[in-house]
PDB file of C-alpha atoms in Angstrom:
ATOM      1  CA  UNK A   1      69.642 -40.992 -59.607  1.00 51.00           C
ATOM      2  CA  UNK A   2      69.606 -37.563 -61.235  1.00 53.00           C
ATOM      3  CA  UNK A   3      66.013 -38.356 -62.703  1.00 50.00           C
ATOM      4  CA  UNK A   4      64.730 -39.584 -58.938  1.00 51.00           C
ATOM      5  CA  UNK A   5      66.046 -36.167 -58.102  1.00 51.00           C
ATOM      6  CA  UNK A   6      64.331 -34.336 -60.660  1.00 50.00           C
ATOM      7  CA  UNK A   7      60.979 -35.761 -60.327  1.00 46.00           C
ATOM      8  CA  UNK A   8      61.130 -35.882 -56.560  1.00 51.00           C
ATOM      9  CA  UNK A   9      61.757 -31.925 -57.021  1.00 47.00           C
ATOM     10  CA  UNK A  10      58.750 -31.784 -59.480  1.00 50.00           C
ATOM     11  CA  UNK A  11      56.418 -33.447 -57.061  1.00 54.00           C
ATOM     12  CA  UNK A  12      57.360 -31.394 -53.815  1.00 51.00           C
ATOM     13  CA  UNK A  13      57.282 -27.985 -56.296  1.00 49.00           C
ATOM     14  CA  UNK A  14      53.809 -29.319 -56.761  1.00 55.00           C
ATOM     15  CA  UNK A  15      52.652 -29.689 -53.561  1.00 55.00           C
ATOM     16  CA  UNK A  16      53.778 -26.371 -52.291  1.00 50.00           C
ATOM     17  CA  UNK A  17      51.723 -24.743 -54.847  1.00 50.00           C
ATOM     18  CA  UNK A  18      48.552 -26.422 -53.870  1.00 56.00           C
ATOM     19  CA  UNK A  19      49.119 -25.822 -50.516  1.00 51.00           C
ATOM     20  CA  UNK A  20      49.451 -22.520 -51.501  1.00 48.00           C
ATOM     21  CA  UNK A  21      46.150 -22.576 -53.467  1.00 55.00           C
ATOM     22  CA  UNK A  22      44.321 -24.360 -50.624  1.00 51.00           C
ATOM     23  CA  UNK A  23      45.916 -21.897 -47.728  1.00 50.00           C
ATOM     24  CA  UNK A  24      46.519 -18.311 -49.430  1.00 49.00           C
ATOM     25  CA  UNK A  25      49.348 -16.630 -47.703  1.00 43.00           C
ATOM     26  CA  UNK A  26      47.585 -13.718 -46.555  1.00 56.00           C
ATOM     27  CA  UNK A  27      43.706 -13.679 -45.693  1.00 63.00           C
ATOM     28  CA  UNK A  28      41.838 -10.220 -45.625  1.00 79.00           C
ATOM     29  CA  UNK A  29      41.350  -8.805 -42.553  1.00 90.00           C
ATOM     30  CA  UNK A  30      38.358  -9.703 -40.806  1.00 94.00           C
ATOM     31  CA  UNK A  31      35.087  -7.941 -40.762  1.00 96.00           C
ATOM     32  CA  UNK A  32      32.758  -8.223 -37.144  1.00 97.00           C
ATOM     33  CA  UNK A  33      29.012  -6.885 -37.607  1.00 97.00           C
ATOM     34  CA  UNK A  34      26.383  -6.405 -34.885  1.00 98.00           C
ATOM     35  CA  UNK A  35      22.585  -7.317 -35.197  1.00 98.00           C
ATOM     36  CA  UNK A  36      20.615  -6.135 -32.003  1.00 97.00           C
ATOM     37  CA  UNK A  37      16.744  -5.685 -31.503  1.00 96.00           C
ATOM     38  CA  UNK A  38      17.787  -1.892 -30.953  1.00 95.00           C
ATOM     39  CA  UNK A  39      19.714  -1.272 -34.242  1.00 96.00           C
ATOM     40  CA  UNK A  40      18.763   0.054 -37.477  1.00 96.00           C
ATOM     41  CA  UNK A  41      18.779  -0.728 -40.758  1.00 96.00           C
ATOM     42  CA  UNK A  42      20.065   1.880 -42.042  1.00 95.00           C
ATOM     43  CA  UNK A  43      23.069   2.016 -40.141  1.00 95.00           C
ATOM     44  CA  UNK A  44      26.709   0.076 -41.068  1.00 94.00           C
ATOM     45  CA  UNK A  45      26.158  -2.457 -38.746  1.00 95.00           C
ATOM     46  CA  UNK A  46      30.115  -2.210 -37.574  1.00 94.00           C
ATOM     47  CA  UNK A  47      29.521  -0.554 -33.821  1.00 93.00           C
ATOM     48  CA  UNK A  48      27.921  -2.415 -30.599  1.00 93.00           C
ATOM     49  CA  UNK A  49      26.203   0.290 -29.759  1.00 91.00           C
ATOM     50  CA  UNK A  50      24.084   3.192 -31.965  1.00 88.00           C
ATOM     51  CA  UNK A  51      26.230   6.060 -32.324  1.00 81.00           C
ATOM     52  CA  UNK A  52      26.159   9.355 -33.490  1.00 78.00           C
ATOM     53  CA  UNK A  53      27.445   8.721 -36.554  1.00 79.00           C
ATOM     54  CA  UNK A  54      24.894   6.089 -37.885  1.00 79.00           C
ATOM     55  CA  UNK A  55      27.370   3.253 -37.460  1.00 88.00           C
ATOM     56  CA  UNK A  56      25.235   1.365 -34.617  1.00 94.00           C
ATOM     57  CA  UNK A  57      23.902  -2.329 -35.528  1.00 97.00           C
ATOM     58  CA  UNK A  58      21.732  -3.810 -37.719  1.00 97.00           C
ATOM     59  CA  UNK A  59      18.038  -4.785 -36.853  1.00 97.00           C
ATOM     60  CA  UNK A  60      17.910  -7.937 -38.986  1.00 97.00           C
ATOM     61  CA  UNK A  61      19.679 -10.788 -40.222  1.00 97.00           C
ATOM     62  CA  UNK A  62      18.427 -10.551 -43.236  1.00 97.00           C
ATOM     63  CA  UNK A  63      20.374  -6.574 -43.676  1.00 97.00           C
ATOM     64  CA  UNK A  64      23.789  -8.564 -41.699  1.00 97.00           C
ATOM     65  CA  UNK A  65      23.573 -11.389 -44.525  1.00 97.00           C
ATOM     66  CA  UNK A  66      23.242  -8.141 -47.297  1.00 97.00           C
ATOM     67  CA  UNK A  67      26.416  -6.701 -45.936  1.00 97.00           C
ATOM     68  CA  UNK A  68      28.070  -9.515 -45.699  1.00 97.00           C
ATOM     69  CA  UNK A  69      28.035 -10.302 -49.104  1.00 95.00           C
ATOM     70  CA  UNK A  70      28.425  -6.804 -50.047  1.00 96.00           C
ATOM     71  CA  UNK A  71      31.752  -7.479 -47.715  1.00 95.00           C
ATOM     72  CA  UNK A  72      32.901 -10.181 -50.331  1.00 93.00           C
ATOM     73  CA  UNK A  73      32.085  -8.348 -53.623  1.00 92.00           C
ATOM     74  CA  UNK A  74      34.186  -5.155 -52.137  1.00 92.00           C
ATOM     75  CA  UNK A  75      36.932  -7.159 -51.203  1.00 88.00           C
ATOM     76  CA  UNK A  76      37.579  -9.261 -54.145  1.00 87.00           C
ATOM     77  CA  UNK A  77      38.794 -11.973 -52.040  1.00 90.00           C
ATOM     78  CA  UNK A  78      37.824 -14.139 -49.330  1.00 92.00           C
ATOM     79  CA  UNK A  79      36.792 -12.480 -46.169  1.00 95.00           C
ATOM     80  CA  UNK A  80      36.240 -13.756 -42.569  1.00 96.00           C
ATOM     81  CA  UNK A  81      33.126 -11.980 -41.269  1.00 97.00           C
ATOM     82  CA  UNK A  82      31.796 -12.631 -38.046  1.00 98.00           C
ATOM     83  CA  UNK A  83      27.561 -11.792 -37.167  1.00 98.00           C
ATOM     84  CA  UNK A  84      27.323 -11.307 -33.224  1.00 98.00           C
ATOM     85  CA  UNK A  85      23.407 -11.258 -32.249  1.00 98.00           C
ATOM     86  CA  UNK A  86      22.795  -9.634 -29.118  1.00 97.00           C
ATOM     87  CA  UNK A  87      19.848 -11.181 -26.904  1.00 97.00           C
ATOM     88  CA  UNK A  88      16.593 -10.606 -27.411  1.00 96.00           C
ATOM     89  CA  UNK A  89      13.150 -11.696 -29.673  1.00 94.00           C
ATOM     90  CA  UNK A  90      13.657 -11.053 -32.858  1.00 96.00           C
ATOM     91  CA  UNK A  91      10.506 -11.444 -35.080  1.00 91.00           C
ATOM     92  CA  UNK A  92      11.168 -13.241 -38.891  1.00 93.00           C
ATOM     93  CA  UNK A  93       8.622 -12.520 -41.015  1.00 88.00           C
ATOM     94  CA  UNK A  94       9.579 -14.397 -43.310  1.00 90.00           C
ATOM     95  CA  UNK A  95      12.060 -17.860 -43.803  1.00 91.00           C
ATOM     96  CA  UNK A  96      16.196 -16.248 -42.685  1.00 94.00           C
ATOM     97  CA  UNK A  97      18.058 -18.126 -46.013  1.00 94.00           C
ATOM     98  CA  UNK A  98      21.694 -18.791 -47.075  1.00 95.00           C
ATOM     99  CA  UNK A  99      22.513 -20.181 -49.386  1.00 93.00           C
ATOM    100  CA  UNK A 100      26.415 -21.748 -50.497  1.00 88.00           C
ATOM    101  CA  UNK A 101      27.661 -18.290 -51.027  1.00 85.00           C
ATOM    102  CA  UNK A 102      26.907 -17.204 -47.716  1.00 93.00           C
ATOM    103  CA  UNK A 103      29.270 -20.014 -45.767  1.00 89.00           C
ATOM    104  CA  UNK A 104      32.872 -18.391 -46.851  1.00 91.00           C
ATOM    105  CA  UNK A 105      35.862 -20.705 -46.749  1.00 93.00           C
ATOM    106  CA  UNK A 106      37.938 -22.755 -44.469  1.00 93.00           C
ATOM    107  CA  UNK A 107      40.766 -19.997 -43.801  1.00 93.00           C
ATOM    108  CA  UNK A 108      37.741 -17.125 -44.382  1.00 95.00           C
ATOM    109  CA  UNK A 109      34.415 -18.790 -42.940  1.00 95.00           C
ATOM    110  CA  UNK A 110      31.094 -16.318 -42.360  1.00 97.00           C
ATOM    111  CA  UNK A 111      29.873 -17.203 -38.459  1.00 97.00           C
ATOM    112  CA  UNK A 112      26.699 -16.363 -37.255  1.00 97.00           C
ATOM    113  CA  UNK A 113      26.501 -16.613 -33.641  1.00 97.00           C
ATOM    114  CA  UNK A 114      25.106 -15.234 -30.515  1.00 98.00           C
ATOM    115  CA  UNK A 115      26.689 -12.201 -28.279  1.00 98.00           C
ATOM    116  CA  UNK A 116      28.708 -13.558 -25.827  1.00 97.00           C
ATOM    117  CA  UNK A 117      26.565 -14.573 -22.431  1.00 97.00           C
ATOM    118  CA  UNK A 118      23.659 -13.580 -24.517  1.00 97.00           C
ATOM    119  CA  UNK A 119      20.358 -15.361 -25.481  1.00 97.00           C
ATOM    120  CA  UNK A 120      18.807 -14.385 -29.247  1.00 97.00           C
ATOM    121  CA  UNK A 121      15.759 -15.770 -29.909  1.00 94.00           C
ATOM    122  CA  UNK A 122      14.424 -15.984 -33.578  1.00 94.00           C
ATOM    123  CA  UNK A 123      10.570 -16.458 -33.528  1.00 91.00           C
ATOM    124  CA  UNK A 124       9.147 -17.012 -36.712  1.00 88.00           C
ATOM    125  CA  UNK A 125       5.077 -16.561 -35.169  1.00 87.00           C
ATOM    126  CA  UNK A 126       3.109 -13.697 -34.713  1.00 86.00           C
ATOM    127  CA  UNK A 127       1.898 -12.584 -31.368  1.00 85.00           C
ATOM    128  CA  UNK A 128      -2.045 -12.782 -30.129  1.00 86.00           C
ATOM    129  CA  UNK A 129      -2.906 -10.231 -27.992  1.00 80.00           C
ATOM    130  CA  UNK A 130      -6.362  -8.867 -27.067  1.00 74.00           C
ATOM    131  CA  UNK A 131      -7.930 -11.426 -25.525  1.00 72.00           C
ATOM    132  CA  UNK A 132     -11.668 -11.168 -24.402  1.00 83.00           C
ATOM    133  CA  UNK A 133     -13.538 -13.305 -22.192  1.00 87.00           C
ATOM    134  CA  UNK A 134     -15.785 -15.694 -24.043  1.00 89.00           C
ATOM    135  CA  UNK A 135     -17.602 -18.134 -21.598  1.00 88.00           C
ATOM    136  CA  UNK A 136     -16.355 -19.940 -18.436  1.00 90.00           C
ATOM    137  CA  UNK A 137     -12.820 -19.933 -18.279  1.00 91.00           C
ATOM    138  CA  UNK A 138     -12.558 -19.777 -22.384  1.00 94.00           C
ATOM    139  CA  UNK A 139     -11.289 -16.392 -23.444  1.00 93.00           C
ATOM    140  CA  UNK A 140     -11.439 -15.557 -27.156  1.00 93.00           C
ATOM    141  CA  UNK A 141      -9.808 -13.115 -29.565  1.00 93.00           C
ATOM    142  CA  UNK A 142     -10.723 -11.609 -32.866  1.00 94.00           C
ATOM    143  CA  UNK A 143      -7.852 -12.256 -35.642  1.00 94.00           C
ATOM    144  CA  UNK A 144      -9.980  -9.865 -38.404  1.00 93.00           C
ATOM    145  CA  UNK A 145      -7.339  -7.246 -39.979  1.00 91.00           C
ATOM    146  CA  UNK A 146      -4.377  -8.998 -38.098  1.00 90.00           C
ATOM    147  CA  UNK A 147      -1.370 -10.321 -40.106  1.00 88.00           C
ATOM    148  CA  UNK A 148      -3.124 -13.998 -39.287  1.00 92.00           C
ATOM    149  CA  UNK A 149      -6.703 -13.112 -40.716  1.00 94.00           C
ATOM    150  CA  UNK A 150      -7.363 -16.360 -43.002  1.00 93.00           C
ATOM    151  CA  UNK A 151      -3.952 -18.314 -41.572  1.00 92.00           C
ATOM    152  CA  UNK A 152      -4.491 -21.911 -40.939  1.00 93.00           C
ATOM    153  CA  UNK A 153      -2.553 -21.912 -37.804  1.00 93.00           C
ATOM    154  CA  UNK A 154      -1.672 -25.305 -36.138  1.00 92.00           C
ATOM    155  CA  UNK A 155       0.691 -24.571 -33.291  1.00 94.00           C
ATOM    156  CA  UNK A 156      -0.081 -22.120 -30.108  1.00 95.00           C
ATOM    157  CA  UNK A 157       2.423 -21.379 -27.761  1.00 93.00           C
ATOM    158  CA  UNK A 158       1.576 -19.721 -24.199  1.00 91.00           C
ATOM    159  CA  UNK A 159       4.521 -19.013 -21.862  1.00 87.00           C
ATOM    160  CA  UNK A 160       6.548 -20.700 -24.060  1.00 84.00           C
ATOM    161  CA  UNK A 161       5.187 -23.978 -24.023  1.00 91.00           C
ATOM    162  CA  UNK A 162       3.136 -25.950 -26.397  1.00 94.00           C
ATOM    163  CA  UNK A 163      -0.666 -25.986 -26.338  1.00 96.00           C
ATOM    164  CA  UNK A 164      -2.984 -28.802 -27.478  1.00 95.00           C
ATOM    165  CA  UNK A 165      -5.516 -28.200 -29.797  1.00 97.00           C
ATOM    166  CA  UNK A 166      -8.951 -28.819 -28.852  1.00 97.00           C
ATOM    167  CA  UNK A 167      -9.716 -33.055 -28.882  1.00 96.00           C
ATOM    168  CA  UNK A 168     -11.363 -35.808 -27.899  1.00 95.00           C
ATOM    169  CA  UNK A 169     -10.026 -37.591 -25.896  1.00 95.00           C
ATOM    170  CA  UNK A 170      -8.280 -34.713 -23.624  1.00 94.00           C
ATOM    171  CA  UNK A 171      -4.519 -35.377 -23.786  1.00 89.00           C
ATOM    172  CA  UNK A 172      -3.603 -37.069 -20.326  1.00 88.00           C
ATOM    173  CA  UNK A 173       0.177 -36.589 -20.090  1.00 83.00           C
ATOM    174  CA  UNK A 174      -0.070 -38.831 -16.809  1.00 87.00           C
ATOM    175  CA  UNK A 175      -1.357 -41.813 -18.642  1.00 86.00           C
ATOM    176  CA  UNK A 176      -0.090 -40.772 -22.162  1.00 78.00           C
ATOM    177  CA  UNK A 177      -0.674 -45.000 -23.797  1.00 76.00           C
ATOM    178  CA  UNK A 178      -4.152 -45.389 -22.752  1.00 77.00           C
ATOM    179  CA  UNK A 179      -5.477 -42.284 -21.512  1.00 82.00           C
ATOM    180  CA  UNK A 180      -4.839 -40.414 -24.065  1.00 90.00           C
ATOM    181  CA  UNK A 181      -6.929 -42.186 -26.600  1.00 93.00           C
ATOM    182  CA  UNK A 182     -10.316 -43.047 -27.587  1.00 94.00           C
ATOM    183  CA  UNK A 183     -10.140 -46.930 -29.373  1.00 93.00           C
ATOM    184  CA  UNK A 184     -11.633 -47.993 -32.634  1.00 95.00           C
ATOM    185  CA  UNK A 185     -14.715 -49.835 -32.022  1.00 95.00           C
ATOM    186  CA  UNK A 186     -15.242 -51.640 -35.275  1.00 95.00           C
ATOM    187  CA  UNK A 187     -14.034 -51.649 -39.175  1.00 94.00           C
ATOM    188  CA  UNK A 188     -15.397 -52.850 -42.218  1.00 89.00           C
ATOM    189  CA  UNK A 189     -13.846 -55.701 -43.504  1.00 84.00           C
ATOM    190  CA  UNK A 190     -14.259 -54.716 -47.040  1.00 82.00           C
ATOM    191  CA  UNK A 191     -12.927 -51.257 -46.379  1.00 81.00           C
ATOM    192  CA  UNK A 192     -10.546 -51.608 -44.062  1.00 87.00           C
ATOM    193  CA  UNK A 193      -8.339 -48.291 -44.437  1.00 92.00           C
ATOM    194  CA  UNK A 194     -11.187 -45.934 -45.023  1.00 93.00           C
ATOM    195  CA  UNK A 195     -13.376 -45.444 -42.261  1.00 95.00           C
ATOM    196  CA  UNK A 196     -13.757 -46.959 -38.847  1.00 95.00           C
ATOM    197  CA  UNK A 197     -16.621 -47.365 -36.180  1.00 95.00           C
ATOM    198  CA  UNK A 198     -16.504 -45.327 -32.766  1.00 95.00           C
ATOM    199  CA  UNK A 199     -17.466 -45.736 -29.599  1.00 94.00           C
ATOM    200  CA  UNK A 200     -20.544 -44.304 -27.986  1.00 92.00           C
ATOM    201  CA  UNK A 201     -18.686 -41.423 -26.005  1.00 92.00           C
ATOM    202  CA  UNK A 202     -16.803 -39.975 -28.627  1.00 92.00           C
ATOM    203  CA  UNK A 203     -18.788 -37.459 -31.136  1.00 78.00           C
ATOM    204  CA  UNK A 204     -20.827 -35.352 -29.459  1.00 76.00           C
ATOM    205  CA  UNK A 205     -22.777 -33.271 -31.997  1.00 87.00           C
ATOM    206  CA  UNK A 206     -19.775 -31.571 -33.682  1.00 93.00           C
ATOM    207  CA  UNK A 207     -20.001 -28.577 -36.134  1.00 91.00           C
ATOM    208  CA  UNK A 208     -17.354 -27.715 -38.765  1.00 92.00           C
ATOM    209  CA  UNK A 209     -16.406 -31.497 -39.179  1.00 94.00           C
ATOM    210  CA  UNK A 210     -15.221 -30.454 -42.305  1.00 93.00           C
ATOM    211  CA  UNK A 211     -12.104 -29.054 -40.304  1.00 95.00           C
ATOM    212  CA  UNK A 212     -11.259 -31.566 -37.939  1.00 96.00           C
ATOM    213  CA  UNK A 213      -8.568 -34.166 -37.942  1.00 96.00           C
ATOM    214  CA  UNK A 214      -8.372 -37.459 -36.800  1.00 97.00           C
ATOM    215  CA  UNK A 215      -4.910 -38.685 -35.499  1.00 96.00           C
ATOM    216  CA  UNK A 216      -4.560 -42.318 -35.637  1.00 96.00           C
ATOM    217  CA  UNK A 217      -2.095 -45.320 -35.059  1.00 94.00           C
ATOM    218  CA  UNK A 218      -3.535 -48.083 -37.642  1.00 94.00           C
ATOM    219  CA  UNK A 219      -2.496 -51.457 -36.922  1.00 90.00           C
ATOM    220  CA  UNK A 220      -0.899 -52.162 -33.548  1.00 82.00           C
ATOM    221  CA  UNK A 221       0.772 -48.805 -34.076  1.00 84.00           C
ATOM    222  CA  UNK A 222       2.487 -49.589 -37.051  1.00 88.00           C
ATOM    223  CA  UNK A 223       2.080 -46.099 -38.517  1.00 93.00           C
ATOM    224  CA  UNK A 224       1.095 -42.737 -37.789  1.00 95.00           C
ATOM    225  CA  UNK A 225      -1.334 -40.632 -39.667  1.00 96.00           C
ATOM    226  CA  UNK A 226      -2.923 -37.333 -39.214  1.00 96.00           C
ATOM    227  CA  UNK A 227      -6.091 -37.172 -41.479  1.00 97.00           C
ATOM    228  CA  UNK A 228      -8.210 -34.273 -42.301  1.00 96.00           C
ATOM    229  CA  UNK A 229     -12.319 -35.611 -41.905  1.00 96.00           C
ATOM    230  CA  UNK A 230     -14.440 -36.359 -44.416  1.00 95.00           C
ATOM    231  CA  UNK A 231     -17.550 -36.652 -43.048  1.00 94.00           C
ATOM    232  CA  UNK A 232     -19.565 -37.940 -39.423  1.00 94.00           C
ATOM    233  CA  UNK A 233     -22.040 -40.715 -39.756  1.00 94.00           C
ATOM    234  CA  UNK A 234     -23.969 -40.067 -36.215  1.00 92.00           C
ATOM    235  CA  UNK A 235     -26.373 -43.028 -37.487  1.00 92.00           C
ATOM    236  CA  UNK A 236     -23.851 -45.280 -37.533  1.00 94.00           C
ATOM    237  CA  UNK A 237     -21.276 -43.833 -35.620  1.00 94.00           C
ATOM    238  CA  UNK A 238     -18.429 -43.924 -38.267  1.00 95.00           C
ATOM    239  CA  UNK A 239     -15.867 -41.126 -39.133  1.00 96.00           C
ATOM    240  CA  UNK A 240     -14.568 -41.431 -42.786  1.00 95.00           C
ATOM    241  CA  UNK A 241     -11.120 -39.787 -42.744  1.00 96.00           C
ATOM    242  CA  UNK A 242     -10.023 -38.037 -46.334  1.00 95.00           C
ATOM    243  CA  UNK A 243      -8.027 -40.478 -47.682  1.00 91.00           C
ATOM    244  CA  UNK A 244      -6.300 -44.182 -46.590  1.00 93.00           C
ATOM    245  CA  UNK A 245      -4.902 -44.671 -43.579  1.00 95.00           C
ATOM    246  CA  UNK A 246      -1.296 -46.594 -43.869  1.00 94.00           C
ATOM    247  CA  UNK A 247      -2.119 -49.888 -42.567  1.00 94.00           C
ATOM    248  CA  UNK A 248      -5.484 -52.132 -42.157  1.00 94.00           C
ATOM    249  CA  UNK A 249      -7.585 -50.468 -38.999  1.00 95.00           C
ATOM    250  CA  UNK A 250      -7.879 -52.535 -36.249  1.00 94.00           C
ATOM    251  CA  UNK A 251     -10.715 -52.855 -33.639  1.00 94.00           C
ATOM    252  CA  UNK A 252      -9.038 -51.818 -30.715  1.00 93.00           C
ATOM    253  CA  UNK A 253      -6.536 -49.070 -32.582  1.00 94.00           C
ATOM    254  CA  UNK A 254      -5.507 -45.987 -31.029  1.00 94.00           C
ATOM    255  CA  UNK A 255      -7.126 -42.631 -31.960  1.00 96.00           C
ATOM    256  CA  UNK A 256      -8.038 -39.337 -31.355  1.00 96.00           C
ATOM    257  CA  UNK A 257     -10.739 -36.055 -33.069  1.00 97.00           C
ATOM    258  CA  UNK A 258      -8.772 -32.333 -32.583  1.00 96.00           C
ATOM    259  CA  UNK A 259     -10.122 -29.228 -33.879  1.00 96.00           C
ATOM    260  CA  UNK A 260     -13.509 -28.819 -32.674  1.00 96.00           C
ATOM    261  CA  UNK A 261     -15.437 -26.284 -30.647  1.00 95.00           C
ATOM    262  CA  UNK A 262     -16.937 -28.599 -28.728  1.00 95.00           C
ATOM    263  CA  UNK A 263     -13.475 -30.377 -27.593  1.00 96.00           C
ATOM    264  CA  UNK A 264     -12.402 -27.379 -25.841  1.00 96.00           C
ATOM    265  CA  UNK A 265     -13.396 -28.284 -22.762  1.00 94.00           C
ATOM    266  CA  UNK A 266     -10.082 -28.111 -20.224  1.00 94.00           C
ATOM    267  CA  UNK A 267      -7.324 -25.928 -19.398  1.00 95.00           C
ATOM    268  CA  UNK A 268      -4.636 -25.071 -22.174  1.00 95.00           C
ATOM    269  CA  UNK A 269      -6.849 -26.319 -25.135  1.00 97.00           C
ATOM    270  CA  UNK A 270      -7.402 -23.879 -28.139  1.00 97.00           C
ATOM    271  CA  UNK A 271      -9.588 -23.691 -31.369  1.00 97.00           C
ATOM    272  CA  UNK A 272      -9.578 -22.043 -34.477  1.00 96.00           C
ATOM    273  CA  UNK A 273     -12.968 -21.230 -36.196  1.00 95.00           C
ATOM    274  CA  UNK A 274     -10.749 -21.069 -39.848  1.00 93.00           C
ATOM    275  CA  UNK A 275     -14.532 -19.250 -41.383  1.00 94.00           C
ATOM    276  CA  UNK A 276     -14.111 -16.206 -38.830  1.00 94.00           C
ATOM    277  CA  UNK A 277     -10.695 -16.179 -37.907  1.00 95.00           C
ATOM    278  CA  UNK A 278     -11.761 -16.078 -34.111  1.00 95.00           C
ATOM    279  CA  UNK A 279      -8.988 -17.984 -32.221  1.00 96.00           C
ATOM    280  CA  UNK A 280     -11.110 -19.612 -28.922  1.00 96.00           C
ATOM    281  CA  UNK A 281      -8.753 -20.367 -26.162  1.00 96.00           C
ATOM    282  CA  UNK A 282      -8.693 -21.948 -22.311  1.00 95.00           C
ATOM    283  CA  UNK A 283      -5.760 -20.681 -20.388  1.00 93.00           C
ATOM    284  CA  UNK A 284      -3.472 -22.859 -18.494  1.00 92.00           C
ATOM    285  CA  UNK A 285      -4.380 -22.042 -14.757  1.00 83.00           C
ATOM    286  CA  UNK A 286      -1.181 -20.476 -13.824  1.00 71.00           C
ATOM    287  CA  UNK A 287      -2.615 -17.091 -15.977  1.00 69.00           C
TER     288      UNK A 287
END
C-alpha cells in the first residue's frame, strides 16, 4: 500500500510541476500600443493620442511589430501585448509579416486588432490620380515617374469596387452563363489544347496581342485557365494561347479576349498600355 502511496505522490508531484511549466504563476504585466494614421514613428507608441512628450502612436504596423518584439527581448519573459489600430487607410508598401515569434503564448498572446467601434483599412495599392480626358467618355492618366511606372497591374478598384478589364465579350452580370461569353467556333482535331477557331464577331483588328489574355473554360467547363496570347491568325480566325489549355477544347466552349484597347468600349472597363505606362479608363456613370 505504502508503494501505491508513494508513486501516486510521485505522479501528482509531477503534474503540478508541468502545470506549473505550462501556466507560470505570474505573467508580466501587459503592454497596450497604439498605431493611428496620425502617429509617428518616432514616438513610443504607448499614448492614444500625440503628446507633448513624444509618446503618441505609431504610424505603422510594421514600427508596432518592432516594439513589440523589442517588448519581449526587454522583458526576458513572456509578455501580453496588445496592437489597437485606430480607423483609417493605411497604405502598405510593402507585404505586413509575422512570423512564429510574433504570436506570444497562450497565458501571454500578441493581438492585433482594431480600435474599438473603429474601421482600419490596410490597402496594399497605390492610388491613380490625375486623370485627363482621352476620347468619349474614356479618361486617361499618365503613370511615367509614379511608383507604378513599368507595374503590370491587373486589378483596378473605383469606389471601392472591382473594375473589369477591357474584353470581348463585355461582362453582362445580368446574364453572367451566356452573355458573358463569346463560344469556340471550331478546334483542330490534331491539336486540340493549343489553339481554337473564333467566331466572326470577335477580333476586331487588335494591337498589342502580345498582351492580351484569353480566359477560357475547356471542356464543358471542366477547368479554368487564364492564358497569356500567342499570336492572332485574322486569315483564319484562330487565337493560339501560350501554352495548353487543361482539357481538350470543345466547339461550343466558353471564352473570353481582356486587355485590349479596342475592348474598352463601356462603362467601368480599363486598359493598360504595359509599353507607356498610360492607364486608359471608362468611368462607371455614377462619377
Amino acid at each position: 500500500v505504502r508503494v501505491i502511496e508513494y508513486l501516486t505522490l510521485c505522479a501528482c508531484l509531477a503534474l503540478a510541476v508541468a502545470a506549473i511549466m505550462a501556466h507560470p504563476a505570474h505573467a508580466a504585466d501587459p503592454v497596450t500600443l497604439y498605431v493611428a494614421t496620425n502617429g509617428d514613428d518616432a514616438w513610443s507608441g504607448t499614448q492614444l493620442e500625440p503628446g507633448d512628450d513624444g509618446a503618441g502612436p505609431f504610424a505603422t504596423l510594421d514600427r508596432a511589430r518592432m516594439e513589440v518584439r523589442s517588448v519581449q527581448e526587454k522583458s526576458g519573459e513572456p509578455t501580453p501585448v496588445t496592437v489597437l489600430v485606430r480607423g483609417g487607410t493605411y497604405q502598405l508598401p510593402e507585404t505586413f509579416t509575422l512570423g512564429a515569434g510574433d504570436s506570444g503564448t497562450e497565458d501571454a498572446p500578441i493581438v492585433y486588432q482594431a480600435y474599438p467601434e473603429e474601421e482600419p483599412l490596410l490597402v496594399g495599392a497605390r492610388r491613380i490620380t490625375g486623370d485627363l480626358a482621352y476620347k468619349g467618355e474614356i479618361m486617361w492618366c499618365d503613370l511615367t515617374g509614379t511608383e507604378l511606372e513599368g507595374i503590370v497591374f491587373r486589378q483596378l478598384f473605383f469606389k471601392g469596387e472591382r473594375m473589369v478589364m477591357a474584353r470581348y465579350p463585355n461582362k453582362d452580370p445580368e446574364d453572367p452563363h451566356f452573355g458573358t461569353w463569346a463560344h469556340i467556333r471550331d478546334v483542330d482535331g490534331q491539336n486540340v489544347r493549343t489553339h481554337f477557331t473564333y467566331t466572326d464577331d470577335v477580333e476586331k483588328n487588335w494591337t498589342n496581342v502580345q498582351y492580351a489574355q484569353v480566359g477560357i473554360h475547356p471542356a464543358y467547363d471542366w477547368a479554368w485557365n487564364i492564358l497569356g496570347v500567342e499570336s492572332v491568325d485574322r486569315e483564319l480566325k484562330v487565337i493560339h494561347p501560350k501554352g495548353r489549355v487543361s482539357y481538350d477544347l470543345r466547339v461550343g466552349d466558353r471564352y473570353y479576349v481582356q486587355n485590349l484597347l479596342e475592348e474598352l468600349d463601356s462603362p467601368g472597363e480599363w486598359y493598360l498600355d504595359r509599353d507607356t505606362s498610360t492607364l486608359y479608363f471608362w468611368p462607371p456613370p455614377d462619377l
